[in-house]
Amino acid sequence: AVVSTQSTGVALIDAKIEVRDLVVGCTIRFFDEGRILVDPTWEEEEGQRKGGARFHLAVMPSLSQVTALQQSGRIEQGQVRECVEASWEGCLRVAMAVKKLLEETLSQPG
């Protein structure tokens, strides 16, 4: 869900379609043994398939707005704030990387 959201936003910007903000996302993965990963790779997910929960957040960082939030699996009430904060920080890191890539790409002739 997060990847498709980001891909759509980047495609619009790359096509020079005006948008209000870049949409970026981040996934937090909780594993039953207490391990937490931010934007885990497929290999990390596959190695820990049983149990746990996923928390996806997509935001427009310049506008400080949440555009999507999805949770699957059980997350304790006390972990929700931790999920949002870790996801938000992850989104900001992704936004910086995507903005840099777009600036480089859009500054090239053609």
mmCIF file of N, CA and C in Angstrom:
data_model
loop_
_atom_site.group_PDB
_atom_site.id
_atom_site.type_symbol
_atom_site.label_atom_id
_atom_site.label_comp_id
_atom_site.label_asym_id
_atom_site.label_seq_id
_atom_site.Cartn_x
_atom_site.Cartn_y
_atom_site.Cartn_z
ATOM 1 N N ALA A 1 0.820 -1.194 0.000
ATOM 2 C CA ALA A 1 0.000 0.000 0.000
ATOM 3 C C ALA A 1 0.866 1.260 0.000
ATOM 4 N N VAL A 2 1.891 1.257 0.851
ATOM 5 C CA VAL A 2 2.751 2.431 0.958
ATOM 6 C C VAL A 2 3.531 2.650 -0.325
ATOM 7 N N VAL A 3 4.071 1.593 -0.890
ATOM 8 C CA VAL A 3 4.880 1.716 -2.101
ATOM 9 C C VAL A 3 4.048 2.236 -3.262
ATOM 10 N N SER A 4 2.830 1.748 -3.415
ATOM 11 C CA SER A 4 1.992 2.218 -4.524
ATOM 12 C C SER A 4 1.610 3.684 -4.338
ATOM 13 N N THR A 5 1.392 4.104 -3.108
ATOM 14 C CA THR A 5 1.081 5.516 -2.836
ATOM 15 C C THR A 5 2.251 6.399 -3.237
ATOM 16 N N GLN A 6 3.460 6.014 -2.809
ATOM 17 C CA GLN A 6 4.649 6.795 -3.144
ATOM 18 C C GLN A 6 4.896 6.797 -4.645
ATOM 19 N N SER A 7 4.760 5.654 -5.274
ATOM 20 C CA SER A 7 5.014 5.542 -6.711
ATOM 21 C C SER A 7 4.080 6.446 -7.509
ATOM 22 N N THR A 8 2.830 6.484 -7.115
ATOM 23 C CA THR A 8 1.855 7.332 -7.811
ATOM 24 C C THR A 8 2.233 8.798 -7.678
ATOM 25 N N GLY A 9 2.591 9.216 -6.472
ATOM 26 C CA GLY A 9 2.980 10.608 -6.260
ATOM 27 C C GLY A 9 4.211 10.998 -7.046
ATOM 28 N N VAL A 10 5.214 10.138 -7.044
ATOM 29 C CA VAL A 10 6.446 10.418 -7.790
ATOM 30 C C VAL A 10 6.163 10.461 -9.287
ATOM 31 N N ALA A 11 5.308 9.568 -9.773
ATOM 32 C CA ALA A 11 4.962 9.564 -11.200
ATOM 33 C C ALA A 11 4.283 10.873 -11.604
ATOM 34 N N LEU A 12 3.401 11.390 -10.770
ATOM 35 C CA LEU A 12 2.740 12.666 -11.067
ATOM 36 C C LEU A 12 3.753 13.804 -11.145
ATOM 37 N N ILE A 13 4.669 13.826 -10.180
ATOM 38 C CA ILE A 13 5.680 14.885 -10.172
ATOM 39 C C ILE A 13 6.610 14.739 -11.374
ATOM 40 N N ASP A 14 7.011 13.521 -11.665
ATOM 41 C CA ASP A 14 7.893 13.283 -12.804
ATOM 42 C C ASP A 14 7.221 13.706 -14.118
ATOM 43 N N ALA A 15 5.901 13.565 -14.188
ATOM 44 C CA ALA A 15 5.149 13.979 -15.374
ATOM 45 C C ALA A 15 4.872 15.488 -15.375
ATOM 46 N N LYS A 16 5.452 16.171 -14.375
ATOM 47 C CA LYS A 16 5.312 17.624 -14.234
ATOM 48 C C LYS A 16 3.866 18.065 -14.007
ATOM 49 N N ILE A 17 3.111 17.216 -13.317
ATOM 50 C CA ILE A 17 1.753 17.555 -12.911
ATOM 51 C C ILE A 17 1.847 18.186 -11.529
ATOM 52 N N GLU A 18 1.273 19.357 -11.379
ATOM 53 C CA GLU A 18 1.372 20.088 -10.123
ATOM 54 C C GLU A 18 0.616 19.354 -9.019
ATOM 55 N N VAL A 19 1.287 19.180 -7.891
ATOM 56 C CA VAL A 19 0.677 18.548 -6.726
ATOM 57 C C VAL A 19 0.899 19.450 -5.510
ATOM 58 N N ARG A 20 0.077 19.278 -4.480
ATOM 59 C CA ARG A 20 0.201 20.098 -3.272
ATOM 60 C C ARG A 20 1.416 19.705 -2.446
ATOM 61 N N ASP A 21 1.759 18.431 -2.452
ATOM 62 C CA ASP A 21 2.874 17.930 -1.666
ATOM 63 C C ASP A 21 3.212 16.526 -2.154
ATOM 64 N N LEU A 22 4.371 16.093 -1.808
ATOM 65 C CA LEU A 22 4.813 14.737 -2.076
ATOM 66 C C LEU A 22 4.145 13.822 -1.055
ATOM 67 N N VAL A 23 3.696 12.654 -1.477
ATOM 68 C CA VAL A 23 3.136 11.674 -0.548
ATOM 69 C C VAL A 23 4.164 10.571 -0.361
ATOM 70 N N VAL A 24 4.552 10.333 0.887
ATOM 71 C CA VAL A 24 5.530 9.286 1.197
ATOM 72 C C VAL A 24 4.973 8.427 2.321
ATOM 73 N N GLY A 25 5.525 7.237 2.452
ATOM 74 C CA GLY A 25 5.022 6.332 3.470
ATOM 75 C C GLY A 25 6.122 5.523 4.128
ATOM 76 N N CYS A 26 5.733 4.874 5.203
ATOM 77 C CA CYS A 26 6.653 4.069 5.988
ATOM 78 C C CYS A 26 5.869 2.928 6.630
ATOM 79 N N THR A 27 6.523 1.804 6.802
ATOM 80 C CA THR A 27 5.919 0.652 7.454
ATOM 81 C C THR A 27 6.716 0.300 8.702
ATOM 82 N N ILE A 28 6.009 0.049 9.768
ATOM 83 C CA ILE A 28 6.620 -0.442 11.004
ATOM 84 C C ILE A 28 6.153 -1.882 11.175
ATOM 85 N N ARG A 29 7.068 -2.771 11.484
ATOM 86 C CA ARG A 29 6.730 -4.189 11.665
ATOM 87 C C ARG A 29 7.089 -4.586 13.088
ATOM 88 N N PHE A 30 6.094 -5.017 13.832
ATOM 89 C CA PHE A 30 6.287 -5.545 15.181
ATOM 90 C C PHE A 30 6.294 -7.064 15.092
ATOM 91 N N PHE A 31 7.250 -7.675 15.740
ATOM 92 C CA PHE A 31 7.294 -9.125 15.807
ATOM 93 C C PHE A 31 6.939 -9.566 17.221
ATOM 94 N N ASP A 32 6.388 -10.757 17.354
ATOM 95 C CA ASP A 32 5.897 -11.235 18.647
ATOM 96 C C ASP A 32 6.952 -11.205 19.745
ATOM 97 N N GLU A 33 8.207 -11.412 19.390
ATOM 98 C CA GLU A 33 9.258 -11.433 20.417
ATOM 99 C C GLU A 33 9.707 -10.030 20.826
ATOM 100 N N GLY A 34 9.030 -8.993 20.319
ATOM 101 C CA GLY A 34 9.338 -7.626 20.721
ATOM 102 C C GLY A 34 10.237 -6.868 19.756
ATOM 103 N N ARG A 35 10.698 -7.524 18.719
ATOM 104 C CA ARG A 35 11.561 -6.872 17.732
ATOM 105 C C ARG A 35 10.727 -5.923 16.872
ATOM 106 N N ILE A 36 11.273 -4.736 16.572
ATOM 107 C CA ILE A 36 10.591 -3.739 15.748
ATOM 108 C C ILE A 36 11.502 -3.361 14.589
ATOM 109 N N LEU A 37 10.961 -3.353 13.379
ATOM 110 C CA LEU A 37 11.716 -2.936 12.191
ATOM 111 C C LEU A 37 10.977 -1.814 11.480
ATOM 112 N N VAL A 38 11.739 -0.853 10.983
ATOM 113 C CA VAL A 38 11.187 0.233 10.177
ATOM 114 C C VAL A 38 11.472 -0.101 8.720
ATOM 115 N N ASP A 39 10.440 -0.101 7.892
ATOM 116 C CA ASP A 39 10.542 -0.453 6.469
ATOM 117 C C ASP A 39 11.372 -1.718 6.247
ATOM 118 N N PRO A 40 10.898 -2.852 6.785
ATOM 119 C CA PRO A 40 11.659 -4.093 6.634
ATOM 120 C C PRO A 40 11.728 -4.551 5.182
ATOM 121 N N THR A 41 12.816 -5.231 4.857
ATOM 122 C CA THR A 41 12.969 -5.812 3.521
ATOM 123 C C THR A 41 12.124 -7.075 3.425
ATOM 124 N N TRP A 42 11.969 -7.572 2.217
ATOM 125 C CA TRP A 42 11.224 -8.815 2.016
ATOM 126 C C TRP A 42 11.878 -9.950 2.786
ATOM 127 N N GLU A 43 13.205 -10.006 2.774
ATOM 128 C CA GLU A 43 13.917 -11.068 3.470
ATOM 129 C C GLU A 43 13.669 -10.997 4.979
ATOM 130 N N GLU A 44 13.658 -9.779 5.530
ATOM 131 C CA GLU A 44 13.383 -9.623 6.960
ATOM 132 C C GLU A 44 11.957 -10.056 7.283
ATOM 133 N N GLU A 45 11.018 -9.701 6.425
ATOM 134 C CA GLU A 45 9.620 -10.112 6.626
ATOM 135 C C GLU A 45 9.491 -11.629 6.539
ATOM 136 N N GLU A 46 10.100 -12.215 5.534
ATOM 137 C CA GLU A 46 9.998 -13.658 5.298
ATOM 138 C C GLU A 46 10.594 -14.442 6.464
ATOM 139 N N GLY A 47 11.678 -13.933 7.014
ATOM 140 C CA GLY A 47 12.338 -14.621 8.117
ATOM 141 C C GLY A 47 11.545 -14.583 9.408
ATOM 142 N N GLN A 48 10.584 -13.696 9.506
ATOM 143 C CA GLN A 48 9.795 -13.518 10.734
ATOM 144 C C GLN A 48 8.299 -13.595 10.440
ATOM 145 N N ARG A 49 7.885 -14.500 9.614
ATOM 146 C CA ARG A 49 6.514 -14.510 9.122
ATOM 147 C C ARG A 49 5.433 -14.704 10.165
ATOM 148 N N LYS A 50 5.713 -15.457 11.191
ATOM 149 C CA LYS A 50 4.654 -15.800 12.137
ATOM 150 C C LYS A 50 4.404 -14.664 13.127
ATOM 151 N N GLY A 51 3.137 -14.358 13.333
ATOM 152 C CA GLY A 51 2.752 -13.403 14.356
ATOM 153 C C GLY A 51 3.147 -11.972 14.066
ATOM 154 N N GLY A 52 2.940 -11.143 15.065
ATOM 155 C CA GLY A 52 3.325 -9.750 14.930
ATOM 156 C C GLY A 52 2.259 -8.906 14.258
ATOM 157 N N ALA A 53 2.636 -7.680 13.964
ATOM 158 C CA ALA A 53 1.696 -6.729 13.372
ATOM 159 C C ALA A 53 2.444 -5.785 12.441
ATOM 160 N N ARG A 54 1.691 -5.174 11.519
ATOM 161 C CA ARG A 54 2.231 -4.167 10.599
ATOM 162 C C ARG A 54 1.441 -2.875 10.787
ATOM 163 N N PHE A 55 2.157 -1.774 10.646
ATOM 164 C CA PHE A 55 1.547 -0.462 10.778
ATOM 165 C C PHE A 55 2.072 0.375 9.619
ATOM 166 N N HIS A 56 1.183 0.818 8.730
ATOM 167 C CA HIS A 56 1.563 1.609 7.563
ATOM 168 C C HIS A 56 1.063 3.038 7.745
ATOM 169 N N LEU A 57 1.922 3.982 7.421
ATOM 170 C CA LEU A 57 1.543 5.397 7.500
ATOM 171 C C LEU A 57 2.000 6.086 6.221
ATOM 172 N N ALA A 58 1.119 6.864 5.603
ATOM 173 C CA ALA A 58 1.478 7.690 4.448
ATOM 174 C C ALA A 58 1.130 9.134 4.802
ATOM 175 N N VAL A 59 2.036 10.048 4.456
ATOM 176 C CA VAL A 59 1.855 11.449 4.830
ATOM 177 C C VAL A 59 2.252 12.390 3.703
ATOM 178 N N MET A 60 1.760 13.618 3.800
ATOM 179 C CA MET A 60 2.259 14.728 2.998
ATOM 180 C C MET A 60 3.124 15.538 3.961
ATOM 181 N N PRO A 61 4.447 15.359 3.925
ATOM 182 C CA PRO A 61 5.314 15.911 4.964
ATOM 183 C C PRO A 61 5.346 17.435 5.041
ATOM 184 N N SER A 62 5.317 18.132 3.935
ATOM 185 C CA SER A 62 5.368 19.601 3.974
ATOM 186 C C SER A 62 4.101 20.194 4.577
ATOM 187 N N LEU A 63 2.997 19.493 4.412
ATOM 188 C CA LEU A 63 1.718 19.953 4.952
ATOM 189 C C LEU A 63 1.406 19.337 6.313
ATOM 190 N N SER A 64 2.255 18.414 6.763
ATOM 191 C CA SER A 64 2.061 17.705 8.044
ATOM 192 C C SER A 64 0.689 17.053 8.122
ATOM 193 N N GLN A 65 0.305 16.372 7.039
ATOM 194 C CA GLN A 65 -1.002 15.717 6.993
ATOM 195 C C GLN A 65 -0.845 14.220 6.736
ATOM 196 N N VAL A 66 -1.636 13.450 7.446
ATOM 197 C CA VAL A 66 -1.682 12.011 7.237
ATOM 198 C C VAL A 66 -2.651 11.743 6.097
ATOM 199 N N THR A 67 -2.215 10.954 5.115
ATOM 200 C CA THR A 67 -3.091 10.620 3.993
ATOM 201 C C THR A 67 -3.617 9.193 4.074
ATOM 202 N N ALA A 68 -2.914 8.332 4.802
ATOM 203 C CA ALA A 68 -3.375 6.950 4.954
ATOM 204 C C ALA A 68 -2.753 6.343 6.204
ATOM 205 N N LEU A 69 -3.509 5.482 6.832
ATOM 206 C CA LEU A 69 -3.050 4.771 8.007
ATOM 207 C C LEU A 69 -3.690 3.392 7.961
ATOM 208 N N GLN A 70 -2.883 2.361 8.091
ATOM 209 C CA GLN A 70 -3.415 0.997 8.042
ATOM 210 C C GLN A 70 -2.667 0.155 9.054
ATOM 211 N N GLN A 71 -3.403 -0.671 9.754
ATOM 212 C CA GLN A 71 -2.808 -1.577 10.719
ATOM 213 C C GLN A 71 -3.337 -2.974 10.454
ATOM 214 N N SER A 72 -2.455 -3.951 10.527
ATOM 215 C CA SER A 72 -2.888 -5.342 10.477
ATOM 216 C C SER A 72 -2.188 -6.071 11.613
ATOM 217 N N GLY A 73 -2.905 -6.945 12.275
ATOM 218 C CA GLY A 73 -2.365 -7.613 13.444
ATOM 219 C C GLY A 73 -2.651 -6.807 14.694
ATOM 220 N N ARG A 74 -2.266 -7.372 15.804
ATOM 221 C CA ARG A 74 -2.557 -6.743 17.103
ATOM 222 C C ARG A 74 -1.402 -5.848 17.547
ATOM 223 N N ILE A 75 -1.739 -4.604 17.870
ATOM 224 C CA ILE A 75 -0.792 -3.654 18.443
ATOM 225 C C ILE A 75 -1.396 -3.171 19.752
ATOM 226 N N GLU A 76 -0.627 -3.257 20.807
ATOM 227 C CA GLU A 76 -1.112 -2.809 22.112
ATOM 228 C C GLU A 76 -1.341 -1.297 22.078
ATOM 229 N N GLN A 77 -2.281 -0.841 22.873
ATOM 230 C CA GLN A 77 -2.630 0.580 22.891
ATOM 231 C C GLN A 77 -1.399 1.451 23.146
ATOM 232 N N GLY A 78 -0.528 1.025 24.029
ATOM 233 C CA GLY A 78 0.666 1.795 24.342
ATOM 234 C C GLY A 78 1.667 1.861 23.201
ATOM 235 N N GLN A 79 1.553 0.968 22.228
ATOM 236 C CA GLN A 79 2.480 0.938 21.101
ATOM 237 C C GLN A 79 2.036 1.838 19.955
ATOM 238 N N VAL A 80 0.800 2.297 19.950
ATOM 239 C CA VAL A 80 0.283 3.097 18.841
ATOM 240 C C VAL A 80 1.076 4.394 18.698
ATOM 241 N N ARG A 81 1.326 5.085 19.792
ATOM 242 C CA ARG A 81 2.092 6.333 19.732
ATOM 243 C C ARG A 81 3.497 6.059 19.186
ATOM 244 N N GLU A 82 4.122 4.983 19.656
ATOM 245 C CA GLU A 82 5.444 4.598 19.173
ATOM 246 C C GLU A 82 5.414 4.323 17.665
ATOM 247 N N CYS A 83 4.368 3.670 17.199
ATOM 248 C CA CYS A 83 4.206 3.392 15.767
ATOM 249 C C CYS A 83 4.119 4.676 14.962
ATOM 250 N N VAL A 84 3.254 5.585 15.412
ATOM 251 C CA VAL A 84 3.058 6.839 14.680
ATOM 252 C C VAL A 84 4.357 7.639 14.649
ATOM 253 N N GLU A 85 5.024 7.757 15.786
ATOM 254 C CA GLU A 85 6.265 8.540 15.835
ATOM 255 C C GLU A 85 7.359 7.929 14.971
ATOM 256 N N ALA A 86 7.552 6.612 15.065
ATOM 257 C CA ALA A 86 8.582 5.948 14.259
ATOM 258 C C ALA A 86 8.238 6.032 12.775
ATOM 259 N N SER A 87 6.962 5.855 12.445
ATOM 260 C CA SER A 87 6.538 5.949 11.046
ATOM 261 C C SER A 87 6.729 7.356 10.504
ATOM 262 N N TRP A 88 6.361 8.357 11.308
ATOM 263 C CA TRP A 88 6.497 9.748 10.882
ATOM 264 C C TRP A 88 7.968 10.061 10.593
ATOM 265 N N GLU A 89 8.861 9.655 11.492
ATOM 266 C CA GLU A 89 10.291 9.870 11.276
ATOM 267 C C GLU A 89 10.767 9.149 10.021
ATOM 268 N N GLY A 90 10.286 7.935 9.817
ATOM 269 C CA GLY A 90 10.633 7.192 8.607
ATOM 270 C C GLY A 90 10.139 7.903 7.360
ATOM 271 N N CYS A 91 8.925 8.435 7.426
ATOM 272 C CA CYS A 91 8.373 9.179 6.287
ATOM 273 C C CYS A 91 9.216 10.405 5.960
ATOM 274 N N LEU A 92 9.679 11.105 6.981
ATOM 275 C CA LEU A 92 10.505 12.290 6.742
ATOM 276 C C LEU A 92 11.832 11.920 6.084
ATOM 277 N N ARG A 93 12.422 10.799 6.492
ATOM 278 C CA ARG A 93 13.670 10.342 5.849
ATOM 279 C C ARG A 93 13.421 9.954 4.392
ATOM 280 N N VAL A 94 12.305 9.269 4.149
ATOM 281 C CA VAL A 94 11.957 8.901 2.777
ATOM 282 C C VAL A 94 11.718 10.154 1.949
ATOM 283 N N ALA A 95 11.021 11.134 2.501
ATOM 284 C CA ALA A 95 10.724 12.376 1.774
ATOM 285 C C ALA A 95 12.001 13.084 1.356
ATOM 286 N N MET A 96 12.978 13.149 2.258
ATOM 287 C CA MET A 96 14.249 13.800 1.908
ATOM 288 C C MET A 96 14.935 13.073 0.758
ATOM 289 N N ALA A 97 14.938 11.751 0.793
ATOM 290 C CA ALA A 97 15.578 10.971 -0.266
ATOM 291 C C ALA A 97 14.846 11.137 -1.597
ATOM 292 N N VAL A 98 13.520 11.104 -1.562
ATOM 293 C CA VAL A 98 12.734 11.240 -2.794
ATOM 294 C C VAL A 98 12.887 12.639 -3.375
ATOM 295 N N LYS A 99 12.864 13.660 -2.526
ATOM 296 C CA LYS A 99 13.030 15.040 -3.009
ATOM 297 C C LYS A 99 14.389 15.216 -3.682
ATOM 298 N N LYS A 100 15.427 14.660 -3.077
ATOM 299 C CA LYS A 100 16.761 14.759 -3.662
ATOM 300 C C LYS A 100 16.806 14.069 -5.029
ATOM 301 N N LEU A 101 16.219 12.884 -5.095
ATOM 302 C CA LEU A 101 16.189 12.154 -6.364
ATOM 303 C C LEU A 101 15.408 12.918 -7.414
ATOM 304 N N LEU A 102 14.250 13.477 -7.039
ATOM 305 C CA LEU A 102 13.451 14.234 -7.992
ATOM 306 C C LEU A 102 14.172 15.490 -8.472
ATOM 307 N N GLU A 103 14.844 16.174 -7.565
ATOM 308 C CA GLU A 103 15.600 17.370 -7.956
ATOM 309 C C GLU A 103 16.677 17.008 -8.975
ATOM 310 N N GLU A 104 17.380 15.903 -8.734
ATOM 311 C CA GLU A 104 18.416 15.468 -9.663
ATOM 312 C C GLU A 104 17.815 15.083 -11.011
ATOM 313 N N THR A 105 16.728 14.348 -10.966
ATOM 314 C CA THR A 105 16.084 13.880 -12.195
ATOM 315 C C THR A 105 15.480 15.020 -12.997
ATOM 316 N N LEU A 106 14.776 15.923 -12.316
ATOM 317 C CA LEU A 106 14.093 17.007 -13.014
ATOM 318 C C LEU A 106 15.045 18.091 -13.500
ATOM 319 N N SER A 107 16.241 18.139 -12.930
ATOM 320 C CA SER A 107 17.213 19.146 -13.387
ATOM 321 C C SER A 107 17.968 18.701 -14.632
ATOM 322 N N GLN A 108 17.829 17.439 -15.010
ATOM 323 C CA GLN A 108 18.499 16.934 -16.213
ATOM 324 C C GLN A 108 17.736 17.386 -17.457
ATOM 325 N N PRO A 109 18.462 17.740 -18.512
ATOM 326 C CA PRO A 109 17.776 18.166 -19.744
ATOM 327 C C PRO A 109 16.993 17.017 -20.374
ATOM 328 N N GLY A 110 15.896 17.371 -20.996
ATOM 329 C CA GLY A 110 15.137 16.388 -21.753
ATOM 330 C C GLY A 110 13.933 16.045 -21.058
#
